[in-house]
Coordinates of C-alpha atoms in Angstrom, one line a residue:
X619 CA 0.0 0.0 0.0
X620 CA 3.1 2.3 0.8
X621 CA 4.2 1.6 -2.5
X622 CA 1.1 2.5 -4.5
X623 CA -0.6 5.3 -2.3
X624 CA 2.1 7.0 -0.8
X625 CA 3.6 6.8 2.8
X626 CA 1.4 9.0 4.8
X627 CA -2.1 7.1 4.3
X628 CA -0.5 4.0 5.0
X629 CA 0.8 5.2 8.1
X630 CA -2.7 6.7 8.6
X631 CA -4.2 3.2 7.6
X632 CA -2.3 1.0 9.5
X633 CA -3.4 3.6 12.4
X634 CA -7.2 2.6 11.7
X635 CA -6.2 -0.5 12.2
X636 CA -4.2 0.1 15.4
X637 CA -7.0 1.8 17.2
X638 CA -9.6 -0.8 15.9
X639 CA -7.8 -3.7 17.8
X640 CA -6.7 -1.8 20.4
X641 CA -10.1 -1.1 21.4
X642 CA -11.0 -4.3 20.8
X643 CA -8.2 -5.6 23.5
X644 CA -9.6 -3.5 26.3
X645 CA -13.3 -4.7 25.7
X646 CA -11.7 -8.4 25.1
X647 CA -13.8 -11.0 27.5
X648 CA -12.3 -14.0 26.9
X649 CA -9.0 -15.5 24.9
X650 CA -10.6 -15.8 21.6
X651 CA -11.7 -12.4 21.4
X652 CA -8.3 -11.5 23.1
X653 CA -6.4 -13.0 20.3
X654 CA -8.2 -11.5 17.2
X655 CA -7.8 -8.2 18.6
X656 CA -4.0 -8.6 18.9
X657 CA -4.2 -9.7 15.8
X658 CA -5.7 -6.9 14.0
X659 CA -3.6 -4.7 16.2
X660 CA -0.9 -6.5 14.9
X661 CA -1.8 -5.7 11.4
X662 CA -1.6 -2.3 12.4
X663 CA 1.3 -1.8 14.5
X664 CA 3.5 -4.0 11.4
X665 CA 2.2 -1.3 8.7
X666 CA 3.4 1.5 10.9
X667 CA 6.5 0.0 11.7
X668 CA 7.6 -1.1 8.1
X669 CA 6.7 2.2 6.3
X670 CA 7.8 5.0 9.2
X671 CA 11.7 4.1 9.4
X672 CA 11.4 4.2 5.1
X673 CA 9.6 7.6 5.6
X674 CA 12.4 9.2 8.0
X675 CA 15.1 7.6 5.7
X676 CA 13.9 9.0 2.5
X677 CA 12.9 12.3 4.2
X678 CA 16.5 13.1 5.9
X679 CA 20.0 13.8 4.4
X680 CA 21.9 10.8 3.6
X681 CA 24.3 11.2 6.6
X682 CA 21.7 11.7 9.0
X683 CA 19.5 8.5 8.3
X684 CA 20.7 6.6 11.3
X685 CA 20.4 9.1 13.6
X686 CA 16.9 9.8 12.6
X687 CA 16.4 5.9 13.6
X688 CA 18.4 6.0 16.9
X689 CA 16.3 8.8 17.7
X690 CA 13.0 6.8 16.5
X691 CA 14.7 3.8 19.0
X692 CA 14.9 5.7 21.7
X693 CA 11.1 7.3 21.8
X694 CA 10.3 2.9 21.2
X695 CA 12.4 2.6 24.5
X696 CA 10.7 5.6 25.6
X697 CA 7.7 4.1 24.9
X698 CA 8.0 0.6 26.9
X699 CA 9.5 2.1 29.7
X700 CA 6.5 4.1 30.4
X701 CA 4.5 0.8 29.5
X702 CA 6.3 -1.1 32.5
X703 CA 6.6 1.7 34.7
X704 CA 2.8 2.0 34.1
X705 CA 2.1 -2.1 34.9
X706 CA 4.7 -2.0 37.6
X707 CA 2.6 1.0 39.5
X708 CA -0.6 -0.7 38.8
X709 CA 0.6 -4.1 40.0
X710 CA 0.2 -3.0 43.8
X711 CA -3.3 -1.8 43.0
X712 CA -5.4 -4.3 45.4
X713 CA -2.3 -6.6 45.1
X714 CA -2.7 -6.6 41.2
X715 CA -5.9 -8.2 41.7
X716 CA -8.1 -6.0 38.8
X717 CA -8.7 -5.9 35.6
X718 CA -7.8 -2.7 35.5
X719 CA -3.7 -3.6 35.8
X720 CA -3.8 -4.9 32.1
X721 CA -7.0 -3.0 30.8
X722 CA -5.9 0.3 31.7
X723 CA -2.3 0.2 29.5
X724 CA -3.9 -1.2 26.7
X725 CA -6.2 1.8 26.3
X726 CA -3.4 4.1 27.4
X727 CA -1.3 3.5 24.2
X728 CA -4.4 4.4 22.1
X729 CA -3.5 7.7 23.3
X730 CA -0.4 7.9 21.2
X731 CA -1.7 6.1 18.5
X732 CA -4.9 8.6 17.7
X733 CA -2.2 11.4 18.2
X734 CA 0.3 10.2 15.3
X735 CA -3.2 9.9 12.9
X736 CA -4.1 13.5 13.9
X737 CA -0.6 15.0 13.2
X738 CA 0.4 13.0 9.8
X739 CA -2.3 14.4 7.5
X740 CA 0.2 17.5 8.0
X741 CA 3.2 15.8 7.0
X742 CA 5.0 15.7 4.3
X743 CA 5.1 12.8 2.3
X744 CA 8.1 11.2 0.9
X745 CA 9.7 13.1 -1.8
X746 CA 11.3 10.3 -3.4
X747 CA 7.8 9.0 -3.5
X748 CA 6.5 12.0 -5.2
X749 CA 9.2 12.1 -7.9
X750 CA 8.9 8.5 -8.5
X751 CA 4.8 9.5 -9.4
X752 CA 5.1 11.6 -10.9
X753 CA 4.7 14.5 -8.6
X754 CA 7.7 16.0 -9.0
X755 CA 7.0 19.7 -8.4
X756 CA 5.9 18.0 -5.1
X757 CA 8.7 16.2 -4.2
X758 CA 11.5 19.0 -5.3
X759 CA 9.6 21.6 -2.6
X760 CA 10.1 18.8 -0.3
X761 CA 13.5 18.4 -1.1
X762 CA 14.5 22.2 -1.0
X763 CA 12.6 22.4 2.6
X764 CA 15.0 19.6 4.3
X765 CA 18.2 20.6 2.2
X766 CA 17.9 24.0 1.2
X767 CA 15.4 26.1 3.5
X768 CA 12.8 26.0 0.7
X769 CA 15.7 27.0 -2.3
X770 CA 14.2 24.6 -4.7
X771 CA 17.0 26.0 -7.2
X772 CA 19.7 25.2 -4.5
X773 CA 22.5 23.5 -6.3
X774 CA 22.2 20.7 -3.6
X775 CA 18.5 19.6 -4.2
X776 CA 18.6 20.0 -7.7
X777 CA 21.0 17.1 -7.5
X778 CA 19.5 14.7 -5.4
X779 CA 16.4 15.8 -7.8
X780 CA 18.7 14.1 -10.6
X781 CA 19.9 11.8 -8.9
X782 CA 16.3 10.5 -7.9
X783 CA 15.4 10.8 -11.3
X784 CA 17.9 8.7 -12.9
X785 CA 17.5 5.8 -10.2
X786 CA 13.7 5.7 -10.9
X787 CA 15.1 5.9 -14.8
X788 CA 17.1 2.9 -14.0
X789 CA 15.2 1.1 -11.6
X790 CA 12.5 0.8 -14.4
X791 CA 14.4 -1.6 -16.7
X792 CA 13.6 -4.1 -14.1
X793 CA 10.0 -4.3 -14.0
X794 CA 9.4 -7.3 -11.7
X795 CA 8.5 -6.0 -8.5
X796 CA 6.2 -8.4 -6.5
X797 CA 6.6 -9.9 -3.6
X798 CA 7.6 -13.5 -5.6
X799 CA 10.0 -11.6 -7.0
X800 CA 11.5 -10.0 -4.5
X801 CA 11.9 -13.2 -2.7
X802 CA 13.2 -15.3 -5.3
X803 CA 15.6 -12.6 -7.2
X804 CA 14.2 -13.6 -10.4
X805 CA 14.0 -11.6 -13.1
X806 CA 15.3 -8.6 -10.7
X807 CA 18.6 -8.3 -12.5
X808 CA 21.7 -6.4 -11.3
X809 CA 19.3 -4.9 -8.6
X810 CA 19.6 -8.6 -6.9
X811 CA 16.3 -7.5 -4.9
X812 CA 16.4 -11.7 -3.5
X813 CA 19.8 -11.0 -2.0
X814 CA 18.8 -7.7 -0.7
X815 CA 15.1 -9.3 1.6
X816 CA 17.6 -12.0 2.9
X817 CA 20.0 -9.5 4.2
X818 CA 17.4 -7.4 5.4
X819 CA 14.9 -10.4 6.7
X820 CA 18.3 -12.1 8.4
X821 CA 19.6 -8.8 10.1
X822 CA 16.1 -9.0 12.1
X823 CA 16.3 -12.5 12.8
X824 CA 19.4 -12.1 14.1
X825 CA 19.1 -9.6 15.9
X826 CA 16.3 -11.4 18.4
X827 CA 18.5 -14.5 18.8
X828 CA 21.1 -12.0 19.8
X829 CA 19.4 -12.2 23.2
X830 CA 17.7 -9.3 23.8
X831 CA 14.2 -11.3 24.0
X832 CA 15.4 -13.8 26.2
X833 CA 17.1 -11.4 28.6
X834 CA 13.7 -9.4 28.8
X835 CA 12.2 -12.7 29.8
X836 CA 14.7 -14.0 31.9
X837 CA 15.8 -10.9 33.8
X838 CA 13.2 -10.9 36.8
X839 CA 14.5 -14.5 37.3
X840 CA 18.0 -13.3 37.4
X841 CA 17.6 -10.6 40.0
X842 CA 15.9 -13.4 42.3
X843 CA 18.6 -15.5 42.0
X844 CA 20.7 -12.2 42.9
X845 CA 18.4 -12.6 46.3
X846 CA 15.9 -9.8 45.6
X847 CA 12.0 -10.1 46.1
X848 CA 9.9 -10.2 43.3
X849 CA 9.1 -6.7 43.5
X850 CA 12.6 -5.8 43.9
X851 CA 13.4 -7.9 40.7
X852 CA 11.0 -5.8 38.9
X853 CA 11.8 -2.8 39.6
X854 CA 15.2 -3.5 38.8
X855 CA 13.7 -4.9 35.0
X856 CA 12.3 -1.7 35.1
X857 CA 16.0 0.4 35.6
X858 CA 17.5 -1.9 33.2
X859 CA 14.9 -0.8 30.6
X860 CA 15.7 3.3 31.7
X861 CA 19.3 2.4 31.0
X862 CA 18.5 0.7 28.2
X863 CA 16.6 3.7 26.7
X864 CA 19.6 6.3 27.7
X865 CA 22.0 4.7 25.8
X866 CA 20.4 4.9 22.9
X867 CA 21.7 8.3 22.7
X868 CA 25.4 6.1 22.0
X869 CA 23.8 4.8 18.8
X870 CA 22.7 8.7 17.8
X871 CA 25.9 9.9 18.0
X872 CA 27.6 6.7 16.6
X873 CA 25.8 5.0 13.6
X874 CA 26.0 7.7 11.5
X875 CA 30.0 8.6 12.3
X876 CA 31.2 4.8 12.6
X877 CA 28.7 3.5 9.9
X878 CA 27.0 0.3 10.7
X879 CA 29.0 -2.6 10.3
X880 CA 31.7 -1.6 12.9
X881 CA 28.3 -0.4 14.9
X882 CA 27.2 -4.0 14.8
X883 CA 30.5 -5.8 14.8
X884 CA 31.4 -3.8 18.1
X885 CA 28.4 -4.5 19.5
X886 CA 28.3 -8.4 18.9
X887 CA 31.5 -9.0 20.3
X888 CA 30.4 -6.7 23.5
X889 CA 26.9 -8.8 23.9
X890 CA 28.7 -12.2 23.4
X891 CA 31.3 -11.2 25.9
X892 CA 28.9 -10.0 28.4
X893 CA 27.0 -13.2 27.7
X894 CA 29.4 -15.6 28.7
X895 CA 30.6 -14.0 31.5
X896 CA 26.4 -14.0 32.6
X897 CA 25.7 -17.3 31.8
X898 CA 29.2 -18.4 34.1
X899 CA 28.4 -15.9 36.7
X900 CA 24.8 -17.4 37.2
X901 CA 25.8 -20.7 37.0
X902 CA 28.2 -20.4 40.3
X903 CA 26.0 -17.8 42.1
X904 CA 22.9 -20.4 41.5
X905 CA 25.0 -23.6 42.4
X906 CA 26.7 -21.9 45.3
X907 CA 23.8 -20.1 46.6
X908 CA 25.7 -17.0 46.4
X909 CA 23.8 -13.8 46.6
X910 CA 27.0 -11.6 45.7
X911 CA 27.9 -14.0 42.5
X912 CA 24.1 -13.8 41.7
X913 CA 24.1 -9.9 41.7
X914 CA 27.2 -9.2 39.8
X915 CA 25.3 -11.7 37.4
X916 CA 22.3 -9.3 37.6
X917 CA 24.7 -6.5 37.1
X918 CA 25.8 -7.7 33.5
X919 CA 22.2 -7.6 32.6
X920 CA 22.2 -3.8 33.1
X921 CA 25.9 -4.4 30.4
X922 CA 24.2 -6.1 27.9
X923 CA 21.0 -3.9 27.8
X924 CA 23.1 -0.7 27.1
X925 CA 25.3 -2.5 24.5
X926 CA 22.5 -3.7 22.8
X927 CA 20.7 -0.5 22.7
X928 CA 23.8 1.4 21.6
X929 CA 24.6 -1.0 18.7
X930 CA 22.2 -4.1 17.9
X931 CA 18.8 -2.0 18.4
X932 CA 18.7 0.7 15.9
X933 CA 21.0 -1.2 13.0
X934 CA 18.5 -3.4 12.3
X935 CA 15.8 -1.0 11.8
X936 CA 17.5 1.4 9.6
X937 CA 19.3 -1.3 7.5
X938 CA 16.2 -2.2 5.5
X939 CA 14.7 0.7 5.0
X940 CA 18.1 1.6 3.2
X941 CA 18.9 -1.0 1.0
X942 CA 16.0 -1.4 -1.5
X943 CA 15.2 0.7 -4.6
X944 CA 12.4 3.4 -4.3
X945 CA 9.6 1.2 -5.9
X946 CA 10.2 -1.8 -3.5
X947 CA 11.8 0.2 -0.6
X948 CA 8.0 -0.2 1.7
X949 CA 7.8 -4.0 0.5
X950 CA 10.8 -4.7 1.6
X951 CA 11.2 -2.9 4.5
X952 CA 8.0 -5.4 5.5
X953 CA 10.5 -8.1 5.0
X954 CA 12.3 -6.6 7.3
X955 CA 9.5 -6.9 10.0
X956 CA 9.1 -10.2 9.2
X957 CA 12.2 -11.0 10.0
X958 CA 11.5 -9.5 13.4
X959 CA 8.4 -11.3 14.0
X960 CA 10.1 -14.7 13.1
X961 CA 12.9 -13.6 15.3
X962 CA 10.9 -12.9 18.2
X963 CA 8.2 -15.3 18.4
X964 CA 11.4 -18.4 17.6
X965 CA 13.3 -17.4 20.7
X966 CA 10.0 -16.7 22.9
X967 CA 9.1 -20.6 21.6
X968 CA 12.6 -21.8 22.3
X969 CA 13.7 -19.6 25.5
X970 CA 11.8 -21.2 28.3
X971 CA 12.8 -25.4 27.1
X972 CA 16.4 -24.1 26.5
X973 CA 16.8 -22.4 29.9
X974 CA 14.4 -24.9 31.2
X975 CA 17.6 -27.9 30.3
X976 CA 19.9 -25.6 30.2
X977 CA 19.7 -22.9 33.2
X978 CA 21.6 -20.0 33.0
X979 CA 23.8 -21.5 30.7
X980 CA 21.8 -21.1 27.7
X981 CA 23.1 -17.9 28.2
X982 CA 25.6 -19.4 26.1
X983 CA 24.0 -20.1 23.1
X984 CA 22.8 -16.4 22.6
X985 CA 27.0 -15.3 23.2
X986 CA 27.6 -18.4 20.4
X987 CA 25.2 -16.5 17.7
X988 CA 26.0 -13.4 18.6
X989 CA 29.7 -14.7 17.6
X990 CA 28.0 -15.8 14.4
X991 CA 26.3 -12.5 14.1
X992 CA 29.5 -10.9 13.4
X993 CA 30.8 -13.4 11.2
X994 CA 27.6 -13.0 8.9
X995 CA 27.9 -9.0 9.4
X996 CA 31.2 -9.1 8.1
X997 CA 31.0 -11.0 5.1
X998 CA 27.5 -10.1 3.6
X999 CA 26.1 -6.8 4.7
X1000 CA 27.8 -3.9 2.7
X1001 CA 28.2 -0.3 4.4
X1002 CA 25.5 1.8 3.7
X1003 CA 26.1 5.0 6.0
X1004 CA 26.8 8.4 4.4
X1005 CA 25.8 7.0 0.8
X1006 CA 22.7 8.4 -1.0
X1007 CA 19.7 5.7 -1.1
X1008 CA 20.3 6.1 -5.2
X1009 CA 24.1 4.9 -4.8
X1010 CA 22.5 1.7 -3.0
X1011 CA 21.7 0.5 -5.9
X1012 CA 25.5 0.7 -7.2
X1013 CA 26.5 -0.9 -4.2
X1014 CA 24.1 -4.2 -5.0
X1015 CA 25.3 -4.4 -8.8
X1016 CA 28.0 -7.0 -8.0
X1017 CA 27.2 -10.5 -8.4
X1018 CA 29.2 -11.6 -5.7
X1019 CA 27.5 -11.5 -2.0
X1020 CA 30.8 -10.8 -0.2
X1021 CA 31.2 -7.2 1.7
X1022 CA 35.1 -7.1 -0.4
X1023 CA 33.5 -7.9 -4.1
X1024 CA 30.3 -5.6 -3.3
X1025 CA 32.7 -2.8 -2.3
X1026 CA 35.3 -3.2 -5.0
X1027 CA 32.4 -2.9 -7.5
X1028 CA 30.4 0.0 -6.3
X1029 CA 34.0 1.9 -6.3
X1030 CA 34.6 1.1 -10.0
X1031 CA 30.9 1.9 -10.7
X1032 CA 30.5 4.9 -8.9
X1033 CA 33.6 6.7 -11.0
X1034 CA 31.1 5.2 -14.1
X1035 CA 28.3 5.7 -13.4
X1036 CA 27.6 9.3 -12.7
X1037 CA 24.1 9.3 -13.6
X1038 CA 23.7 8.3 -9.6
X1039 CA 26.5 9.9 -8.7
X1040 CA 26.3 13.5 -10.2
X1041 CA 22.5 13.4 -11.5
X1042 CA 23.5 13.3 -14.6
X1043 CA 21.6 10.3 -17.2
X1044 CA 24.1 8.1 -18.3
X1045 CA 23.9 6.2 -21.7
X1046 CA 24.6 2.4 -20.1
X1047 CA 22.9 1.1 -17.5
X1048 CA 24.5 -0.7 -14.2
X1049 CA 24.0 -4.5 -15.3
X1050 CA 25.6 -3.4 -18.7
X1051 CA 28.7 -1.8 -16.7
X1052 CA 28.7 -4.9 -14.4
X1053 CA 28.3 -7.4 -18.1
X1054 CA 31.1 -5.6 -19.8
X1055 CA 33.7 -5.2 -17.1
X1056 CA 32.9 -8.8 -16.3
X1057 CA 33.6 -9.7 -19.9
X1058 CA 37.0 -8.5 -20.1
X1059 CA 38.9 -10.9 -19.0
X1060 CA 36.8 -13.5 -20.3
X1061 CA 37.8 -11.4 -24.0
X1062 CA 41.8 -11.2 -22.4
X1063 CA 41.9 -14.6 -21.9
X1064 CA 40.5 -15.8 -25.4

């Protein structure tokens, strides 16, 4: 729907949708109704959350798209701490003993919801949008407002203005752009659109089985085993979330500066780290009955929460809504989410048997895949900080999936192709740049 209709109604339709099972949730009197209203909320909250970071990123200057996303993350952290804070007050409401603990915060968030649907009728939509629909006077006002103070004959918005042109120029020699398509590769061409959902589908995936779910599961459990009561524990879930939500500020002064493969590399070597020495930590305090082991395991969940926030959090938000072209950039963004969902819901399924055998040392096998987390970062998942969304589509020319091939080709490109580069339409296209430079040596050799 982003796609065809813009980005603004479907944030405004996915908030229809939002409110409608919202309501639904609060006037939910049994578990059937309960569960097709979280459903349709669901529907909602997933079109909001694939088209807004793909709103903010084709809205904002190239080197600002990450902070725009840190900033987004730390409003979401915002956002559940105020949720908890909210449960945790109400929990000592007649001893948590009304319907009112879970009732209430399910109609408070409606709040925030109806808000966002008053305010984006006002926004402005997407100029890449526009100039890809032809709404180009549109969409170079838009430009000149974010770039130039409204200057629509600034020299800097009329070239992104050509540069947008030329990638929707380009971007129309491959026509296939369904979702089959976009998972399969075929017919995509040099735009490799089936390599581009995995990374961004894989990037979400991982970054649940990180550990970030299991540790918001697990940590009321921890702080017991620390010796604290079990309001204790939660209010110290609760502090872990505030830190959690400050140091996102890291990740807005960071992803943008140290681009986001050292953001995630740094970060997965950090969480694995803090993992191991958690799960070994807990392990001792548990089997020696050690209060002092059990709260300098507790303290590491505080560690791994900032980390995470700092590094793992935002990445994989921005990420997709970076690396597709303009007329697929919503779709796969939803990808994206999917990946999250899958994510999420496979380590929720898998967390309580694995800690269940496993005890604090399946702590373990989050530090083990965060260690394969880096390794996957490394090798497949190009740079994409302080480059245009039009020079993306240089960057995914190469056949090759590896970060060194990938790189080495966009370089030769870019100094080629300067229809994306300077906004200037070139005569060849990128998969007849990548066919002939890959035919040369074929030619040499003969």
């Amino acid at each position: 729907m982003s796609d065809k209709f813009g980005r603004r109604k479907a944030i405004f339709f996915g908030g229809i949708w939002g409110l409608f099972g919202q309501s639904m949730q609060v006037a939910a009197q049994n578990a059937n109704w309960m569960l097709c209203a979280r459903l349709l909320a669901g529907v909602g909250t997933g079109s909001i959350s694939a088209v807004i970071p793909v709103w903010g990123s084709e809205l904002v200057a190239h080197n600002a798209r990450g902070m725009v996303m840190a900033f987004e993350m730390f409003v979401n952290f915002a956002g559940i701490s105020t949720s908890y804070w909210l449960e945790y007050g109400l929990s000592f409401v007649n001893h948590g003993h009304t319907q009112v603990r879970w009732r209430f915060p399910l109609g408070f968030q409606m709040i925030f919801l109806a808000a966002l649907m008053a305010i984006i009728p006002f926004m402005p939509e997407s100029p890449r949008w526009d100039i890809g629909n032809g709404r180009q006077e549109r969409g170079i006002k838009t430009l000149a407002i974010f770039r130039a103070r409204g200057e629509t004959d600034h020299p800097a918005v009329q070239s992104e203005f050509k540069e947008i042109v030329a990638a929707v120029e380009l971007e129309a020699e491959y026509p296939a752009r369904t979702y089959f398509h976009m998972v399969t590769g075929l017919n995509s061409g040099d735009l490799h659109l089936g390599r581009r959902t995995f990374l961004a589908a894989w990037l979400q995936i991982m970054q649940a089985w990180t550990g970030v779910t299991s540790v918001v599961v697990y940590a009321p459990t921890l702080f017991r085993i620390a010796g604290f009561s079990g309001h204790k524990a939660d209010l110290l879930t609760g502090c872990a979330n505030l830190v959690a939500m400050v140091c996102c500020v890291f990740a807005y002064l960071t992803i943008d500066r140290y681009g986001r493969r050292k953001v995630l590399i740094a970060g997965g070597f950090g969480q694995s780290l803090s993992f191991f020495i958690l799960g070994a930590l807990s392990k001792v305090g548990a089997d020696q009955n050690s209060q002092s082991i059990g709260a300098a395991a507790g303290s590491f969940v505080f560690i791994y929460n900032a980390i995470f926030a700092a590094t793992w959090l935002s990445v994989p938000w921005v990420y997709p809504s970076e690396i597709f072209p303009l007329a697929t950039r919503s779709r796969g963004n939803a990808f994206g989410i999917v990946g999250w969902s899958l994510g999420c819901g496979s380590v929720s399924l898998a967390a309580p048997p694995m800690f269940k055998a496993l005890g604090p040392q399946g702590f373990y096998i989050h530090a083990v895949f965060n260690l394969a987390a880096v390794a996957m970062v490394y090798c497949f998942y190009p740079e994409t900080s302080c480059r245009t969304l039009e020079e993306i589509d240089l960057l995914f020319a190469s056949k090759s999936p590896f970060v060194w091939e990938t790189e080495r080709k966009f370089k030769e490109l870019k100094l080629q192709h300067s229809a994306l580069v300077h906004g200037i339409a070139g005569e060849k296209s990128v998969g007849a740049q990548v066919e002939e430079e890959e035919a040369v040596p074929q030619q040499q050799k003969g």
